[in-house]
Every structure is written in structure tokens, then in C-alpha cells.
């Protein structure tokens, strides 16, 4: 009986630790306002576009917000927020190609899709956008 309780507690502890690790990983904040605030707090110059008419000019379907940010240390990030994951999936290849062209000289670039969001930028900028 005592061994069973210890096993259950051990498994529970492992599950909690794994959840904590998964939560701490990842990209920018899924909320554009919180990502913008985090970047501003980290002393980035941030441009957030959430005006529907301006977003239509981008030619990217399903886009609801776009954030571009950079700082004096040459850290930079671009974050695209979509209305749903399907729209992000449709835009993935074009944005991935855009990221490759925009950041071809950099070595520590991250380009990822996460749910309704696609982002690319330096590793430090991604961390700062949390």
C-alpha cells in the first residue's frame, strides 16, 4: 500500500514538472497586446498593426494583427496573428519564405508556427516577446 502511494505521488510530481517545462517553452505571447507590452518593457521599438484595412493591404488572408519590433542590439521579431489555425497554415509557406529572405544573414533566427500565430526573429527577441 505504501509503495502504491509513493508511485502515484512520484508520477504526479513528474506530470507537474513536465507541464511546467512545456509552459515555459514556446514563442511569443498569444495575446498581441501582451506581446506588445512585453517587447516595449524590454525596450524594443514596436509597431503593431491591427487595423482591418491596413491588414488587407498585406495580402495575407485571415490576418488579424501583425507586430514588428526591433531594438538597439539588433534583435528583431515579426509576429503574425491569424483568426484561426487554418488561416495560419495557409500562410505558413509564404511567411517562411519571407523570413528566410529577411533574415538570411543572421544565424540565430527562429521561424515557427504556433496555433493561430506565426513568428520569426532572433532567439532573444522571441524570449522578450513572452
JSON list of C-alpha atoms in Angstrom, two decimals:
[
{"chain": "A", "resi": 1, "resn": "UNK", "atom": "CA", "xyz": [0.00, 0.00, 0.00]},
{"chain": "A", "resi": 2, "resn": "UNK", "atom": "CA", "xyz": [2.79, 2.42, 0.92]},
{"chain": "A", "resi": 3, "resn": "UNK", "atom": "CA", "xyz": [4.64, 1.70, -2.35]},
{"chain": "A", "resi": 4, "resn": "UNK", "atom": "CA", "xyz": [1.49, 2.45, -4.36]},
{"chain": "A", "resi": 5, "resn": "UNK", "atom": "CA", "xyz": [1.10, 5.85, -2.74]},
{"chain": "A", "resi": 6, "resn": "UNK", "atom": "CA", "xyz": [4.76, 6.67, -3.39]},
{"chain": "A", "resi": 7, "resn": "UNK", "atom": "CA", "xyz": [4.40, 5.63, -7.05]},
{"chain": "A", "resi": 8, "resn": "UNK", "atom": "CA", "xyz": [1.27, 7.75, -7.52]},
{"chain": "A", "resi": 9, "resn": "UNK", "atom": "CA", "xyz": [2.91, 10.76, -5.86]},
{"chain": "A", "resi": 10, "resn": "UNK", "atom": "CA", "xyz": [6.05, 10.30, -8.00]},
{"chain": "A", "resi": 11, "resn": "UNK", "atom": "CA", "xyz": [4.02, 10.15, -11.21]},
{"chain": "A", "resi": 12, "resn": "UNK", "atom": "CA", "xyz": [2.03, 13.20, -10.17]},
{"chain": "A", "resi": 13, "resn": "UNK", "atom": "CA", "xyz": [5.20, 15.14, -9.44]},
{"chain": "A", "resi": 14, "resn": "UNK", "atom": "CA", "xyz": [6.67, 14.16, -12.81]},
{"chain": "A", "resi": 15, "resn": "UNK", "atom": "CA", "xyz": [3.48, 15.25, -14.59]},
{"chain": "A", "resi": 16, "resn": "UNK", "atom": "CA", "xyz": [3.53, 18.63, -12.83]},
{"chain": "A", "resi": 17, "resn": "UNK", "atom": "CA", "xyz": [7.19, 19.18, -13.72]},
{"chain": "A", "resi": 18, "resn": "UNK", "atom": "CA", "xyz": [6.56, 18.30, -17.36]},
{"chain": "A", "resi": 19, "resn": "UNK", "atom": "CA", "xyz": [3.69, 20.78, -17.53]},
{"chain": "A", "resi": 20, "resn": "UNK", "atom": "CA", "xyz": [5.89, 23.49, -16.06]},
{"chain": "A", "resi": 21, "resn": "UNK", "atom": "CA", "xyz": [8.58, 22.80, -18.65]},
{"chain": "A", "resi": 22, "resn": "UNK", "atom": "CA", "xyz": [6.09, 22.90, -21.52]},
{"chain": "A", "resi": 23, "resn": "UNK", "atom": "CA", "xyz": [4.57, 26.16, -20.32]},
{"chain": "A", "resi": 24, "resn": "UNK", "atom": "CA", "xyz": [7.97, 27.83, -20.04]},
{"chain": "A", "resi": 25, "resn": "UNK", "atom": "CA", "xyz": [8.89, 26.86, -23.61]},
{"chain": "A", "resi": 26, "resn": "UNK", "atom": "CA", "xyz": [7.43, 28.38, -26.69]},
{"chain": "A", "resi": 27, "resn": "UNK", "atom": "CA", "xyz": [7.27, 31.58, -28.54]},
{"chain": "A", "resi": 28, "resn": "UNK", "atom": "CA", "xyz": [5.76, 35.00, -28.13]},
{"chain": "A", "resi": 29, "resn": "UNK", "atom": "CA", "xyz": [2.64, 35.65, -26.12]},
{"chain": "A", "resi": 30, "resn": "UNK", "atom": "CA", "xyz": [-0.52, 34.50, -27.91]},
{"chain": "A", "resi": 31, "resn": "UNK", "atom": "CA", "xyz": [-2.18, 37.79, -26.93]},
{"chain": "A", "resi": 32, "resn": "UNK", "atom": "CA", "xyz": [-0.93, 40.59, -29.23]},
{"chain": "A", "resi": 33, "resn": "UNK", "atom": "CA", "xyz": [-1.42, 43.26, -26.54]},
{"chain": "A", "resi": 34, "resn": "UNK", "atom": "CA", "xyz": [0.66, 41.30, -24.02]},
{"chain": "A", "resi": 35, "resn": "UNK", "atom": "CA", "xyz": [3.40, 40.61, -26.61]},
{"chain": "A", "resi": 36, "resn": "UNK", "atom": "CA", "xyz": [3.49, 44.31, -27.50]},
{"chain": "A", "resi": 37, "resn": "UNK", "atom": "CA", "xyz": [3.75, 45.28, -23.81]},
{"chain": "A", "resi": 38, "resn": "UNK", "atom": "CA", "xyz": [6.49, 42.71, -23.14]},
{"chain": "A", "resi": 39, "resn": "UNK", "atom": "CA", "xyz": [8.53, 44.00, -26.07]},
{"chain": "A", "resi": 40, "resn": "UNK", "atom": "CA", "xyz": [8.07, 47.62, -25.04]},
{"chain": "A", "resi": 41, "resn": "UNK", "atom": "CA", "xyz": [9.11, 46.72, -21.48]},
{"chain": "A", "resi": 42, "resn": "UNK", "atom": "CA", "xyz": [12.27, 45.13, -22.96]},
{"chain": "A", "resi": 43, "resn": "UNK", "atom": "CA", "xyz": [12.99, 48.46, -24.73]},
{"chain": "A", "resi": 44, "resn": "UNK", "atom": "CA", "xyz": [12.05, 47.46, -28.27]},
{"chain": "A", "resi": 45, "resn": "UNK", "atom": "CA", "xyz": [10.59, 49.85, -30.81]},
{"chain": "A", "resi": 46, "resn": "UNK", "atom": "CA", "xyz": [7.25, 48.21, -31.59]},
{"chain": "A", "resi": 47, "resn": "UNK", "atom": "CA", "xyz": [4.85, 48.69, -34.49]},
{"chain": "A", "resi": 48, "resn": "UNK", "atom": "CA", "xyz": [1.52, 46.94, -34.05]},
{"chain": "A", "resi": 49, "resn": "UNK", "atom": "CA", "xyz": [-0.99, 46.85, -36.89]},
{"chain": "A", "resi": 50, "resn": "UNK", "atom": "CA", "xyz": [-4.48, 45.68, -36.07]},
{"chain": "A", "resi": 51, "resn": "UNK", "atom": "CA", "xyz": [-6.46, 47.94, -38.39]},
{"chain": "A", "resi": 52, "resn": "UNK", "atom": "CA", "xyz": [-8.51, 45.76, -40.72]},
{"chain": "A", "resi": 53, "resn": "UNK", "atom": "CA", "xyz": [-7.93, 47.96, -43.79]},
{"chain": "A", "resi": 54, "resn": "UNK", "atom": "CA", "xyz": [-4.17, 48.07, -43.25]},
{"chain": "A", "resi": 55, "resn": "UNK", "atom": "CA", "xyz": [-4.02, 44.29, -42.77]},
{"chain": "A", "resi": 56, "resn": "UNK", "atom": "CA", "xyz": [-5.86, 43.73, -46.07]},
{"chain": "A", "resi": 57, "resn": "UNK", "atom": "CA", "xyz": [-3.04, 45.57, -47.83]},
{"chain": "A", "resi": 58, "resn": "UNK", "atom": "CA", "xyz": [-0.64, 42.83, -46.72]},
{"chain": "A", "resi": 59, "resn": "UNK", "atom": "CA", "xyz": [-2.36, 40.33, -49.00]},
{"chain": "A", "resi": 60, "resn": "UNK", "atom": "CA", "xyz": [-2.35, 37.69, -46.25]},
{"chain": "A", "resi": 61, "resn": "UNK", "atom": "CA", "xyz": [-5.79, 36.17, -45.71]},
{"chain": "A", "resi": 62, "resn": "UNK", "atom": "CA", "xyz": [-7.10, 35.74, -42.18]},
{"chain": "A", "resi": 63, "resn": "UNK", "atom": "CA", "xyz": [-4.59, 38.12, -40.60]},
{"chain": "A", "resi": 64, "resn": "UNK", "atom": "CA", "xyz": [-5.97, 39.96, -37.54]},
{"chain": "A", "resi": 65, "resn": "UNK", "atom": "CA", "xyz": [-2.79, 41.57, -36.17]},
{"chain": "A", "resi": 66, "resn": "UNK", "atom": "CA", "xyz": [0.87, 41.99, -37.05]},
{"chain": "A", "resi": 67, "resn": "UNK", "atom": "CA", "xyz": [3.68, 43.12, -34.77]},
{"chain": "A", "resi": 68, "resn": "UNK", "atom": "CA", "xyz": [7.16, 44.17, -35.84]},
{"chain": "A", "resi": 69, "resn": "UNK", "atom": "CA", "xyz": [9.75, 45.05, -33.21]},
{"chain": "A", "resi": 70, "resn": "UNK", "atom": "CA", "xyz": [13.48, 45.75, -33.00]},
{"chain": "A", "resi": 71, "resn": "UNK", "atom": "CA", "xyz": [15.97, 47.15, -30.52]},
{"chain": "A", "resi": 72, "resn": "UNK", "atom": "CA", "xyz": [19.38, 48.79, -30.48]},
{"chain": "A", "resi": 73, "resn": "UNK", "atom": "CA", "xyz": [21.14, 45.43, -30.07]},
{"chain": "A", "resi": 74, "resn": "UNK", "atom": "CA", "xyz": [19.84, 44.37, -33.50]},
{"chain": "A", "resi": 75, "resn": "UNK", "atom": "CA", "xyz": [17.34, 41.93, -32.02]},
{"chain": "A", "resi": 76, "resn": "UNK", "atom": "CA", "xyz": [14.15, 41.80, -34.09]},
{"chain": "A", "resi": 77, "resn": "UNK", "atom": "CA", "xyz": [10.88, 39.91, -34.37]},
{"chain": "A", "resi": 78, "resn": "UNK", "atom": "CA", "xyz": [7.83, 39.80, -36.63]},
{"chain": "A", "resi": 79, "resn": "UNK", "atom": "CA", "xyz": [4.65, 38.20, -35.27]},
{"chain": "A", "resi": 80, "resn": "UNK", "atom": "CA", "xyz": [1.55, 37.46, -37.34]},
{"chain": "A", "resi": 81, "resn": "UNK", "atom": "CA", "xyz": [-1.73, 36.66, -35.55]},
{"chain": "A", "resi": 82, "resn": "UNK", "atom": "CA", "xyz": [-4.47, 34.92, -37.52]},
{"chain": "A", "resi": 83, "resn": "UNK", "atom": "CA", "xyz": [-8.19, 34.43, -36.97]},
{"chain": "A", "resi": 84, "resn": "UNK", "atom": "CA", "xyz": [-7.68, 30.66, -36.77]},
{"chain": "A", "resi": 85, "resn": "UNK", "atom": "CA", "xyz": [-5.09, 27.92, -37.18]},
{"chain": "A", "resi": 86, "resn": "UNK", "atom": "CA", "xyz": [-6.33, 27.08, -40.69]},
{"chain": "A", "resi": 87, "resn": "UNK", "atom": "CA", "xyz": [-5.51, 30.61, -41.88]},
{"chain": "A", "resi": 88, "resn": "UNK", "atom": "CA", "xyz": [-2.06, 30.36, -40.29]},
{"chain": "A", "resi": 89, "resn": "UNK", "atom": "CA", "xyz": [-1.46, 27.02, -42.00]},
{"chain": "A", "resi": 90, "resn": "UNK", "atom": "CA", "xyz": [-2.41, 28.54, -45.37]},
{"chain": "A", "resi": 91, "resn": "UNK", "atom": "CA", "xyz": [0.02, 31.44, -44.92]},
{"chain": "A", "resi": 92, "resn": "UNK", "atom": "CA", "xyz": [2.89, 29.37, -43.47]},
{"chain": "A", "resi": 93, "resn": "UNK", "atom": "CA", "xyz": [4.89, 28.72, -46.65]},
{"chain": "A", "resi": 94, "resn": "UNK", "atom": "CA", "xyz": [4.78, 32.35, -47.82]},
{"chain": "A", "resi": 95, "resn": "UNK", "atom": "CA", "xyz": [5.78, 33.70, -44.41]},
{"chain": "A", "resi": 96, "resn": "UNK", "atom": "CA", "xyz": [8.51, 31.10, -44.01]},
{"chain": "A", "resi": 97, "resn": "UNK", "atom": "CA", "xyz": [9.97, 32.22, -47.35]},
{"chain": "A", "resi": 98, "resn": "UNK", "atom": "CA", "xyz": [9.67, 35.87, -46.26]},
{"chain": "A", "resi": 99, "resn": "UNK", "atom": "CA", "xyz": [11.56, 35.04, -43.07]},
{"chain": "A", "resi": 100, "resn": "UNK", "atom": "CA", "xyz": [14.36, 33.33, -44.98]},
{"chain": "A", "resi": 101, "resn": "UNK", "atom": "CA", "xyz": [14.78, 36.34, -47.26]},
{"chain": "A", "resi": 102, "resn": "UNK", "atom": "CA", "xyz": [14.55, 38.92, -44.49]},
{"chain": "A", "resi": 103, "resn": "UNK", "atom": "CA", "xyz": [16.97, 37.21, -42.16]},
{"chain": "A", "resi": 104, "resn": "UNK", "atom": "CA", "xyz": [19.37, 35.38, -44.47]},
{"chain": "A", "resi": 105, "resn": "UNK", "atom": "CA", "xyz": [22.47, 36.95, -42.88]},
{"chain": "A", "resi": 106, "resn": "UNK", "atom": "CA", "xyz": [21.52, 36.01, -39.34]},
{"chain": "A", "resi": 107, "resn": "UNK", "atom": "CA", "xyz": [22.34, 32.65, -37.79]},
{"chain": "A", "resi": 108, "resn": "UNK", "atom": "CA", "xyz": [20.23, 32.61, -34.63]},
{"chain": "A", "resi": 109, "resn": "UNK", "atom": "CA", "xyz": [16.86, 33.05, -36.31]},
{"chain": "A", "resi": 110, "resn": "UNK", "atom": "CA", "xyz": [13.71, 31.25, -35.24]},
{"chain": "A", "resi": 111, "resn": "UNK", "atom": "CA", "xyz": [10.76, 30.81, -37.61]},
{"chain": "A", "resi": 112, "resn": "UNK", "atom": "CA", "xyz": [7.79, 28.91, -36.20]},
{"chain": "A", "resi": 113, "resn": "UNK", "atom": "CA", "xyz": [4.07, 28.43, -36.34]},
{"chain": "A", "resi": 114, "resn": "UNK", "atom": "CA", "xyz": [2.12, 28.02, -33.12]},
{"chain": "A", "resi": 115, "resn": "UNK", "atom": "CA", "xyz": [-1.64, 27.63, -33.35]},
{"chain": "A", "resi": 116, "resn": "UNK", "atom": "CA", "xyz": [-3.03, 30.89, -34.76]},
{"chain": "A", "resi": 117, "resn": "UNK", "atom": "CA", "xyz": [0.35, 32.62, -34.74]},
{"chain": "A", "resi": 118, "resn": "UNK", "atom": "CA", "xyz": [3.42, 32.64, -36.99]},
{"chain": "A", "resi": 119, "resn": "UNK", "atom": "CA", "xyz": [6.57, 34.40, -35.90]},
{"chain": "A", "resi": 120, "resn": "UNK", "atom": "CA", "xyz": [10.18, 34.84, -36.90]},
{"chain": "A", "resi": 121, "resn": "UNK", "atom": "CA", "xyz": [13.07, 36.69, -35.36]},
{"chain": "A", "resi": 122, "resn": "UNK", "atom": "CA", "xyz": [16.17, 36.40, -33.25]},
{"chain": "A", "resi": 123, "resn": "UNK", "atom": "CA", "xyz": [16.06, 33.95, -30.35]},
{"chain": "A", "resi": 124, "resn": "UNK", "atom": "CA", "xyz": [16.39, 36.76, -27.81]},
{"chain": "A", "resi": 125, "resn": "UNK", "atom": "CA", "xyz": [13.53, 38.76, -29.36]},
{"chain": "A", "resi": 126, "resn": "UNK", "atom": "CA", "xyz": [11.31, 35.67, -29.21]},
{"chain": "A", "resi": 127, "resn": "UNK", "atom": "CA", "xyz": [12.11, 35.31, -25.49]},
{"chain": "A", "resi": 128, "resn": "UNK", "atom": "CA", "xyz": [11.45, 39.01, -24.91]},
{"chain": "A", "resi": 129, "resn": "UNK", "atom": "CA", "xyz": [8.00, 38.79, -26.53]},
{"chain": "A", "resi": 130, "resn": "UNK", "atom": "CA", "xyz": [6.65, 36.38, -23.88]}
]
